[in-house]
Amino acid sequence: GDSVTQMEGPVTLSEEAFLTINCTYTATGYPSLFWYVQYPGEGLQLLLKATKADDKGSNKGFEATYRKETTSFHLEKGSVQVSDSAVYFCALSDSGGNQFYFGTGTSLTVIP
Amino acid sequence: KAGVTQTPRYLIKTRGQQVTLSCSPISGHRSVSWYQQTPGQGLQFLFEYFSETQRNKGNFPGRFSGRQFSNSRSEMNVSTLELGDSALYLCASSSGPSSYEQYFGPGTRLTVT
């Protein structure tokens, strides 16, 4: 079945450091890929998405490119801020958009 | 536009009891999905409703059930609670099947003692 695997956390970075959170997926067909973010005490918020191969999703300085050849959708940000501290979830929806599959989440802490 | 609302936000129940959680989707959204979030298992899909019909169901026992009303509001029910049911229950709404974007509520934190 479809699944998402993302790097284990927690991740701790200094402010202005470069961030990469790895995400790989297994899916049949042509899934859509997402990154969600969850701030403490809140629900998940959509951060960015890509619906087909080679698409790049971007938002708030975060980027991820849908790589079909490596079945990956790694999240990157060039310079993290303290306010980026949160849990990040990689997710996919099957090609019918019928069901979402989430990774286990990666906790990011950014220290000043 | 108001976001997804979930009530109650916090709940404490005893083993063996049952519980009902409520979710009001974003106005105009007709699809509601439920997830269980625990530290050990992450986010696990429970079920999805669209236009009052259950479209998909995750791998949970029959103690977990749900329904959706004509105004798209949804409830989920857990009967005969177990300690392992302690979790954050998240509801997400979308405009419809294949919409690809889900909007999450803040969740209901259920503690079973």
PDB file of N, CA and C in Angstrom, chain B residues 19-100:
ATOM      1  N   VAL B  19     -17.440   7.789  24.158  1.00  0.00           N
ATOM      2  CA  VAL B  19     -17.237   9.217  23.967  1.00  0.00           C
ATOM      3  C   VAL B  19     -17.666   9.616  22.558  1.00  0.00           C
ATOM      4  N   THR B  20     -18.168  10.829  22.443  1.00  0.00           N
ATOM      5  CA  THR B  20     -18.544  11.379  21.141  1.00  0.00           C
ATOM      6  C   THR B  20     -17.826  12.700  20.929  1.00  0.00           C
ATOM      7  N   LEU B  21     -17.150  12.813  19.816  1.00  0.00           N
ATOM      8  CA  LEU B  21     -16.423  14.028  19.460  1.00  0.00           C
ATOM      9  C   LEU B  21     -17.110  14.666  18.256  1.00  0.00           C
ATOM     10  N   SER B  22     -17.055  15.987  18.208  1.00  0.00           N
ATOM     11  CA  SER B  22     -17.766  16.704  17.152  1.00  0.00           C
ATOM     12  C   SER B  22     -16.811  17.548  16.318  1.00  0.00           C
ATOM     13  N   CYS B  23     -17.145  17.676  15.045  1.00  0.00           N
ATOM     14  CA  CYS B  23     -16.329  18.459  14.123  1.00  0.00           C
ATOM     15  C   CYS B  23     -17.250  19.255  13.201  1.00  0.00           C
ATOM     16  N   SER B  24     -17.010  20.554  13.132  1.00  0.00           N
ATOM     17  CA  SER B  24     -17.738  21.401  12.183  1.00  0.00           C
ATOM     18  C   SER B  24     -16.758  21.860  11.117  1.00  0.00           C
ATOM     19  N   PRO B  25     -16.996  21.476   9.865  1.00  0.00           N
ATOM     20  CA  PRO B  25     -16.037  21.817   8.803  1.00  0.00           C
ATOM     21  C   PRO B  25     -16.162  23.279   8.392  1.00  0.00           C
ATOM     22  N   ILE B  26     -15.246  23.693   7.577  1.00  0.00           N
ATOM     23  CA  ILE B  26     -15.302  25.023   6.984  1.00  0.00           C
ATOM     24  C   ILE B  26     -16.578  25.117   6.151  1.00  0.00           C
ATOM     25  N   SER B  27     -17.214  26.258   6.219  1.00  0.00           N
ATOM     26  CA  SER B  27     -18.455  26.450   5.484  1.00  0.00           C
ATOM     27  C   SER B  27     -18.270  26.136   3.998  1.00  0.00           C
ATOM     28  N   GLY B  28     -19.151  25.296   3.477  1.00  0.00           N
ATOM     29  CA  GLY B  28     -19.062  24.915   2.074  1.00  0.00           C
ATOM     30  C   GLY B  28     -18.291  23.632   1.837  1.00  0.00           C
ATOM     31  N   HIS B  29     -17.530  23.194   2.818  1.00  0.00           N
ATOM     32  CA  HIS B  29     -16.803  21.933   2.685  1.00  0.00           C
ATOM     33  C   HIS B  29     -17.731  20.765   2.977  1.00  0.00           C
ATOM     34  N   ARG B  30     -17.660  19.758   2.140  1.00  0.00           N
ATOM     35  CA  ARG B  30     -18.570  18.630   2.291  1.00  0.00           C
ATOM     36  C   ARG B  30     -17.866  17.336   2.705  1.00  0.00           C
ATOM     37  N   SER B  31     -16.549  17.377   2.756  1.00  0.00           N
ATOM     38  CA  SER B  31     -15.794  16.172   3.115  1.00  0.00           C
ATOM     39  C   SER B  31     -15.131  16.382   4.465  1.00  0.00           C
ATOM     40  N   VAL B  32     -15.277  15.389   5.323  1.00  0.00           N
ATOM     41  CA  VAL B  32     -14.654  15.434   6.646  1.00  0.00           C
ATOM     42  C   VAL B  32     -13.896  14.135   6.875  1.00  0.00           C
ATOM     43  N   SER B  33     -12.655  14.277   7.307  1.00  0.00           N
ATOM     44  CA  SER B  33     -11.833  13.112   7.642  1.00  0.00           C
ATOM     45  C   SER B  33     -11.417  13.188   9.100  1.00  0.00           C
ATOM     46  N   TRP B  34     -11.241  12.046   9.697  1.00  0.00           N
ATOM     47  CA  TRP B  34     -10.813  11.959  11.093  1.00  0.00           C
ATOM     48  C   TRP B  34      -9.490  11.202  11.174  1.00  0.00           C
ATOM     49  N   TYR B  35      -8.621  11.671  12.086  1.00  0.00           N
ATOM     50  CA  TYR B  35      -7.331  11.057  12.313  1.00  0.00           C
ATOM     51  C   TYR B  35      -7.084  10.919  13.805  1.00  0.00           C
ATOM     52  N   GLN B  36      -6.337   9.887  14.147  1.00  0.00           N
ATOM     53  CA  GLN B  36      -5.868   9.716  15.513  1.00  0.00           C
ATOM     54  C   GLN B  36      -4.370  10.002  15.523  1.00  0.00           C
ATOM     55  N   GLN B  37      -3.947  10.863  16.440  1.00  0.00           N
ATOM     56  CA  GLN B  37      -2.525  11.180  16.537  1.00  0.00           C
ATOM     57  C   GLN B  37      -1.996  10.772  17.903  1.00  0.00           C
ATOM     58  N   THR B  38      -1.013   9.894  17.905  1.00  0.00           N
ATOM     59  CA  THR B  38      -0.356   9.472  19.135  1.00  0.00           C
ATOM     60  C   THR B  38       1.152   9.566  18.939  1.00  0.00           C
ATOM     61  N   PRO B  39       1.906   9.727  20.026  1.00  0.00           N
ATOM     62  CA  PRO B  39       3.376   9.835  19.880  1.00  0.00           C
ATOM     63  C   PRO B  39       3.992   8.604  19.227  1.00  0.00           C
ATOM     64  N   GLY B  40       3.455   7.447  19.526  1.00  0.00           N
ATOM     65  CA  GLY B  40       4.068   6.230  19.008  1.00  0.00           C
ATOM     66  C   GLY B  40       3.687   5.887  17.582  1.00  0.00           C
ATOM     67  N   GLN B  41       2.450   6.163  17.210  1.00  0.00           N
ATOM     68  CA  GLN B  41       1.931   5.768  15.895  1.00  0.00           C
ATOM     69  C   GLN B  41       1.803   6.917  14.909  1.00  0.00           C
ATOM     70  N   GLY B  42       2.015   8.123  15.356  1.00  0.00           N
ATOM     71  CA  GLY B  42       1.875   9.250  14.445  1.00  0.00           C
ATOM     72  C   GLY B  42       0.416   9.484  14.101  1.00  0.00           C
ATOM     73  N   LEU B  43       0.179   9.951  12.886  1.00  0.00           N
ATOM     74  CA  LEU B  43      -1.173  10.260  12.419  1.00  0.00           C
ATOM     75  C   LEU B  43      -1.742   9.050  11.689  1.00  0.00           C
ATOM     76  N   GLN B  44      -2.844   8.555  12.169  1.00  0.00           N
ATOM     77  CA  GLN B  44      -3.470   7.419  11.511  1.00  0.00           C
ATOM     78  C   GLN B  44      -4.887   7.776  11.095  1.00  0.00           C
ATOM     79  N   PHE B  45      -5.198   7.425   9.867  1.00  0.00           N
ATOM     80  CA  PHE B  45      -6.484   7.743   9.275  1.00  0.00           C
ATOM     81  C   PHE B  45      -7.573   6.849   9.860  1.00  0.00           C
ATOM     82  N   LEU B  46      -8.649   7.482  10.298  1.00  0.00           N
ATOM     83  CA  LEU B  46      -9.784   6.734  10.854  1.00  0.00           C
ATOM     84  C   LEU B  46     -10.858   6.509   9.789  1.00  0.00           C
ATOM     85  N   PHE B  47     -11.425   7.584   9.297  1.00  0.00           N
ATOM     86  CA  PHE B  47     -12.439   7.485   8.236  1.00  0.00           C
ATOM     87  C   PHE B  47     -12.689   8.840   7.609  1.00  0.00           C
ATOM     88  N   GLU B  48     -13.357   8.772   6.464  1.00  0.00           N
ATOM     89  CA  GLU B  48     -13.710   9.975   5.733  1.00  0.00           C
ATOM     90  C   GLU B  48     -15.181   9.913   5.350  1.00  0.00           C
ATOM     91  N   TYR B  49     -15.845  11.052   5.484  1.00  0.00           N
ATOM     92  CA  TYR B  49     -17.242  11.159   5.093  1.00  0.00           C
ATOM     93  C   TYR B  49     -17.397  12.236   4.036  1.00  0.00           C
ATOM     94  N   PHE B  50     -18.272  11.967   3.116  1.00  0.00           N
ATOM     95  CA  PHE B  50     -18.613  12.943   2.093  1.00  0.00           C
ATOM     96  C   PHE B  50     -20.100  12.822   1.823  1.00  0.00           C
ATOM     97  N   SER B  51     -20.784  13.956   1.923  1.00  0.00           N
ATOM     98  CA  SER B  51     -22.229  13.966   1.706  1.00  0.00           C
ATOM     99  C   SER B  51     -22.924  12.858   2.485  1.00  0.00           C
ATOM    100  N   GLU B  52     -22.589  12.763   3.761  1.00  0.00           N
ATOM    101  CA  GLU B  52     -23.238  11.859   4.718  1.00  0.00           C
ATOM    102  C   GLU B  52     -22.896  10.388   4.497  1.00  0.00           C
ATOM    103  N   THR B  53     -21.984  10.095   3.593  1.00  0.00           N
ATOM    104  CA  THR B  53     -21.619   8.711   3.308  1.00  0.00           C
ATOM    105  C   THR B  53     -20.150   8.478   3.664  1.00  0.00           C
ATOM    106  N   GLN B  54     -19.888   7.360   4.299  1.00  0.00           N
ATOM    107  CA  GLN B  54     -18.511   7.016   4.595  1.00  0.00           C
ATOM    108  C   GLN B  54     -17.832   6.535   3.324  1.00  0.00           C
ATOM    109  N   ARG B  55     -16.787   7.225   2.920  1.00  0.00           N
ATOM    110  CA  ARG B  55     -16.113   6.869   1.659  1.00  0.00           C
ATOM    111  C   ARG B  55     -14.909   5.973   1.878  1.00  0.00           C
ATOM    112  N   ASN B  56     -14.219   6.202   2.984  1.00  0.00           N
ATOM    113  CA  ASN B  56     -13.027   5.414   3.271  1.00  0.00           C
ATOM    114  C   ASN B  56     -12.950   5.138   4.750  1.00  0.00           C
ATOM    115  N   LYS B  57     -12.308   4.048   5.083  1.00  0.00           N
ATOM    116  CA  LYS B  57     -12.159   3.688   6.485  1.00  0.00           C
ATOM    117  C   LYS B  57     -10.756   3.153   6.689  1.00  0.00           C
ATOM    118  N   GLY B  58     -10.125   3.579   7.769  1.00  0.00           N
ATOM    119  CA  GLY B  58      -8.811   3.086   8.110  1.00  0.00           C
ATOM    120  C   GLY B  58      -8.907   1.782   8.866  1.00  0.00           C
ATOM    121  N   ASN B  59      -7.775   1.343   9.353  1.00  0.00           N
ATOM    122  CA  ASN B  59      -7.684   0.046  10.006  1.00  0.00           C
ATOM    123  C   ASN B  59      -7.870   0.169  11.508  1.00  0.00           C
ATOM    124  N   PHE B  60      -9.071   0.471  11.918  1.00  0.00           N
ATOM    125  CA  PHE B  60      -9.396   0.599  13.329  1.00  0.00           C
ATOM    126  C   PHE B  60     -10.537  -0.356  13.668  1.00  0.00           C
ATOM    127  N   PRO B  61     -10.602  -0.785  14.942  1.00  0.00           N
ATOM    128  CA  PRO B  61     -11.682  -1.713  15.313  1.00  0.00           C
ATOM    129  C   PRO B  61     -13.050  -1.049  15.219  1.00  0.00           C
ATOM    130  N   GLY B  62     -14.075  -1.893  15.257  1.00  0.00           N
ATOM    131  CA  GLY B  62     -15.433  -1.414  15.111  1.00  0.00           C
ATOM    132  C   GLY B  62     -15.906  -0.512  16.242  1.00  0.00           C
ATOM    133  N   ARG B  63     -15.113  -0.447  17.331  1.00  0.00           N
ATOM    134  CA  ARG B  63     -15.469   0.482  18.422  1.00  0.00           C
ATOM    135  C   ARG B  63     -15.443   1.930  17.967  1.00  0.00           C
ATOM    136  N   PHE B  64     -14.726   2.168  16.896  1.00  0.00           N
ATOM    137  CA  PHE B  64     -14.616   3.527  16.341  1.00  0.00           C
ATOM    138  C   PHE B  64     -15.651   3.663  15.219  1.00  0.00           C
ATOM    139  N   SER B  65     -16.509   4.629  15.346  1.00  0.00           N
ATOM    140  CA  SER B  65     -17.523   4.840  14.321  1.00  0.00           C
ATOM    141  C   SER B  65     -17.732   6.333  14.120  1.00  0.00           C
ATOM    142  N   GLY B  66     -18.382   6.666  13.057  1.00  0.00           N
ATOM    143  CA  GLY B  66     -18.621   8.073  12.785  1.00  0.00           C
ATOM    144  C   GLY B  66     -19.889   8.252  11.992  1.00  0.00           C
ATOM    145  N   ARG B  67     -20.233   9.501  11.826  1.00  0.00           N
ATOM    146  CA  ARG B  67     -21.349   9.833  10.953  1.00  0.00           C
ATOM    147  C   ARG B  67     -21.221  11.287  10.526  1.00  0.00           C
ATOM    148  N   GLN B  68     -21.963  11.615   9.494  1.00  0.00           N
ATOM    149  CA  GLN B  68     -21.967  12.988   9.017  1.00  0.00           C
ATOM    150  C   GLN B  68     -23.413  13.400   8.797  1.00  0.00           C
ATOM    151  N   PHE B  69     -23.689  14.619   9.154  1.00  0.00           N
ATOM    152  CA  PHE B  69     -25.052  15.141   9.054  1.00  0.00           C
ATOM    153  C   PHE B  69     -25.229  15.934   7.755  1.00  0.00           C
ATOM    154  N   SER B  70     -26.468  16.285   7.495  1.00  0.00           N
ATOM    155  CA  SER B  70     -26.759  16.969   6.228  1.00  0.00           C
ATOM    156  C   SER B  70     -26.090  18.336   6.132  1.00  0.00           C
ATOM    157  N   ASN B  71     -25.735  18.926   7.270  1.00  0.00           N
ATOM    158  CA  ASN B  71     -25.030  20.215   7.234  1.00  0.00           C
ATOM    159  C   ASN B  71     -23.511  20.035   7.204  1.00  0.00           C
ATOM    160  N   SER B  72     -23.075  18.804   6.964  1.00  0.00           N
ATOM    161  CA  SER B  72     -21.654  18.417   6.857  1.00  0.00           C
ATOM    162  C   SER B  72     -20.949  18.271   8.194  1.00  0.00           C
ATOM    163  N   ARG B  73     -21.574  18.679   9.263  1.00  0.00           N
ATOM    164  CA  ARG B  73     -20.953  18.441  10.571  1.00  0.00           C
ATOM    165  C   ARG B  73     -20.798  16.935  10.773  1.00  0.00           C
ATOM    166  N   SER B  74     -19.739  16.573  11.495  1.00  0.00           N
ATOM    167  CA  SER B  74     -19.465  15.153  11.682  1.00  0.00           C
ATOM    168  C   SER B  74     -19.220  14.849  13.156  1.00  0.00           C
ATOM    169  N   GLU B  75     -19.555  13.661  13.532  1.00  0.00           N
ATOM    170  CA  GLU B  75     -19.250  13.161  14.863  1.00  0.00           C
ATOM    171  C   GLU B  75     -18.520  11.843  14.746  1.00  0.00           C
ATOM    172  N   MET B  76     -17.619  11.598  15.691  1.00  0.00           N
ATOM    173  CA  MET B  76     -17.071  10.256  15.799  1.00  0.00           C
ATOM    174  C   MET B  76     -17.320   9.747  17.207  1.00  0.00           C
ATOM    175  N   ASN B  77     -17.526   8.473  17.311  1.00  0.00           N
ATOM    176  CA  ASN B  77     -17.858   7.839  18.571  1.00  0.00           C
ATOM    177  C   ASN B  77     -16.867   6.710  18.841  1.00  0.00           C
ATOM    178  N   VAL B  78     -16.419   6.630  20.064  1.00  0.00           N
ATOM    179  CA  VAL B  78     -15.580   5.502  20.470  1.00  0.00           C
ATOM    180  C   VAL B  78     -16.280   4.844  21.651  1.00  0.00           C
ATOM    181  N   SER B  79     -16.582   3.574  21.499  1.00  0.00           N
ATOM    182  CA  SER B  79     -17.258   2.859  22.579  1.00  0.00           C
ATOM    183  C   SER B  79     -16.233   2.012  23.332  1.00  0.00           C
ATOM    184  N   THR B  80     -16.616   1.622  24.533  1.00  0.00           N
ATOM    185  CA  THR B  80     -15.784   0.751  25.371  1.00  0.00           C
ATOM    186  C   THR B  80     -14.327   1.214  25.338  1.00  0.00           C
ATOM    187  N   LEU B  81     -14.105   2.409  25.840  1.00  0.00           N
ATOM    188  CA  LEU B  81     -12.785   3.029  25.757  1.00  0.00           C
ATOM    189  C   LEU B  81     -11.712   2.176  26.432  1.00  0.00           C
ATOM    190  N   GLU B  82     -10.536   2.199  25.791  1.00  0.00           N
ATOM    191  CA  GLU B  82      -9.356   1.530  26.321  1.00  0.00           C
ATOM    192  C   GLU B  82      -8.284   2.582  26.580  1.00  0.00           C
ATOM    193  N   LEU B  83      -7.316   2.230  27.438  1.00  0.00           N
ATOM    194  CA  LEU B  83      -6.254   3.181  27.744  1.00  0.00           C
ATOM    195  C   LEU B  83      -5.532   3.629  26.471  1.00  0.00           C
ATOM    196  N   GLY B  84      -5.383   2.714  25.532  1.00  0.00           N
ATOM    197  CA  GLY B  84      -4.676   3.009  24.287  1.00  0.00           C
ATOM    198  C   GLY B  84      -5.414   3.961  23.378  1.00  0.00           C
ATOM    199  N   ASP B  85      -6.641   4.298  23.715  1.00  0.00           N
ATOM    200  CA  ASP B  85      -7.392   5.253  22.892  1.00  0.00           C
ATOM    201  C   ASP B  85      -7.026   6.692  23.246  1.00  0.00           C
ATOM    202  N   SER B  86      -6.229   6.869  24.277  1.00  0.00           N
ATOM    203  CA  SER B  86      -5.773   8.220  24.635  1.00  0.00           C
ATOM    204  C   SER B  86      -4.966   8.776  23.480  1.00  0.00           C
ATOM    205  N   ALA B  87      -5.391   9.916  22.970  1.00  0.00           N
ATOM    206  CA  ALA B  87      -4.751  10.469  21.768  1.00  0.00           C
ATOM    207  C   ALA B  87      -5.325  11.845  21.491  1.00  0.00           C
ATOM    208  N   LEU B  88      -4.725  12.490  20.503  1.00  0.00           N
ATOM    209  CA  LEU B  88      -5.293  13.708  19.943  1.00  0.00           C
ATOM    210  C   LEU B  88      -6.083  13.285  18.699  1.00  0.00           C
ATOM    211  N   TYR B  89      -7.351  13.624  18.656  1.00  0.00           N
ATOM    212  CA  TYR B  89      -8.192  13.273  17.522  1.00  0.00           C
ATOM    213  C   TYR B  89      -8.382  14.523  16.670  1.00  0.00           C
ATOM    214  N   LEU B  90      -7.927  14.417  15.443  1.00  0.00           N
ATOM    215  CA  LEU B  90      -7.963  15.548  14.529  1.00  0.00           C
ATOM    216  C   LEU B  90      -9.011  15.341  13.455  1.00  0.00           C
ATOM    217  N   CYS B  91      -9.685  16.398  13.147  1.00  0.00           N
ATOM    218  CA  CYS B  91     -10.669  16.419  12.079  1.00  0.00           C
ATOM    219  C   CYS B  91     -10.142  17.331  10.981  1.00  0.00           C
ATOM    220  N   ALA B  92     -10.377  16.944   9.747  1.00  0.00           N
ATOM    221  CA  ALA B  92      -9.951  17.782   8.622  1.00  0.00           C
ATOM    222  C   ALA B  92     -11.094  17.877   7.622  1.00  0.00           C
ATOM    223  N   SER B  93     -11.265  19.041   7.052  1.00  0.00           N
ATOM    224  CA  SER B  93     -12.309  19.177   6.037  1.00  0.00           C
ATOM    225  C   SER B  93     -11.702  19.575   4.703  1.00  0.00           C
ATOM    226  N   SER B  94     -12.393  19.219   3.661  1.00  0.00           N
ATOM    227  CA  SER B  94     -12.003  19.643   2.326  1.00  0.00           C
ATOM    228  C   SER B  94     -13.268  19.864   1.511  1.00  0.00           C
ATOM    229  N   SER B  95     -13.105  20.513   0.390  1.00  0.00           N
ATOM    230  CA  SER B  95     -14.287  20.885  -0.387  1.00  0.00           C
ATOM    231  C   SER B  95     -14.954  19.662  -1.006  1.00  0.00           C
ATOM    232  N   GLY B  96     -14.198  18.605  -1.187  1.00  0.00           N
ATOM    233  CA  GLY B  96     -14.797  17.393  -1.716  1.00  0.00           C
ATOM    234  C   GLY B  96     -13.742  16.376  -2.037  1.00  0.00           C
ATOM    235  N   PRO B  97     -14.142  15.202  -2.499  1.00  0.00           N
ATOM    236  CA  PRO B  97     -13.169  14.173  -2.851  1.00  0.00           C
ATOM    237  C   PRO B  97     -12.271  14.670  -3.968  1.00  0.00           C
ATOM    238  N   SER B  98     -11.059  14.222  -3.920  1.00  0.00           N
ATOM    239  CA  SER B  98     -10.052  14.612  -4.906  1.00  0.00           C
ATOM    240  C   SER B  98      -9.717  16.091  -4.859  1.00  0.00           C
ATOM    241  N   SER B  99     -10.044  16.765  -3.767  1.00  0.00           N
ATOM    242  CA  SER B  99      -9.709  18.192  -3.675  1.00  0.00           C
ATOM    243  C   SER B  99      -8.255  18.391  -3.285  1.00  0.00           C
ATOM    244  N   TYR B 100      -7.636  17.340  -2.724  1.00  0.00           N
ATOM    245  CA  TYR B 100      -6.217  17.346  -2.397  1.00  0.00           C
ATOM    246  C   TYR B 100      -5.813  18.213  -1.220  1.00  0.00           C
TER     247      TYR B 100
END
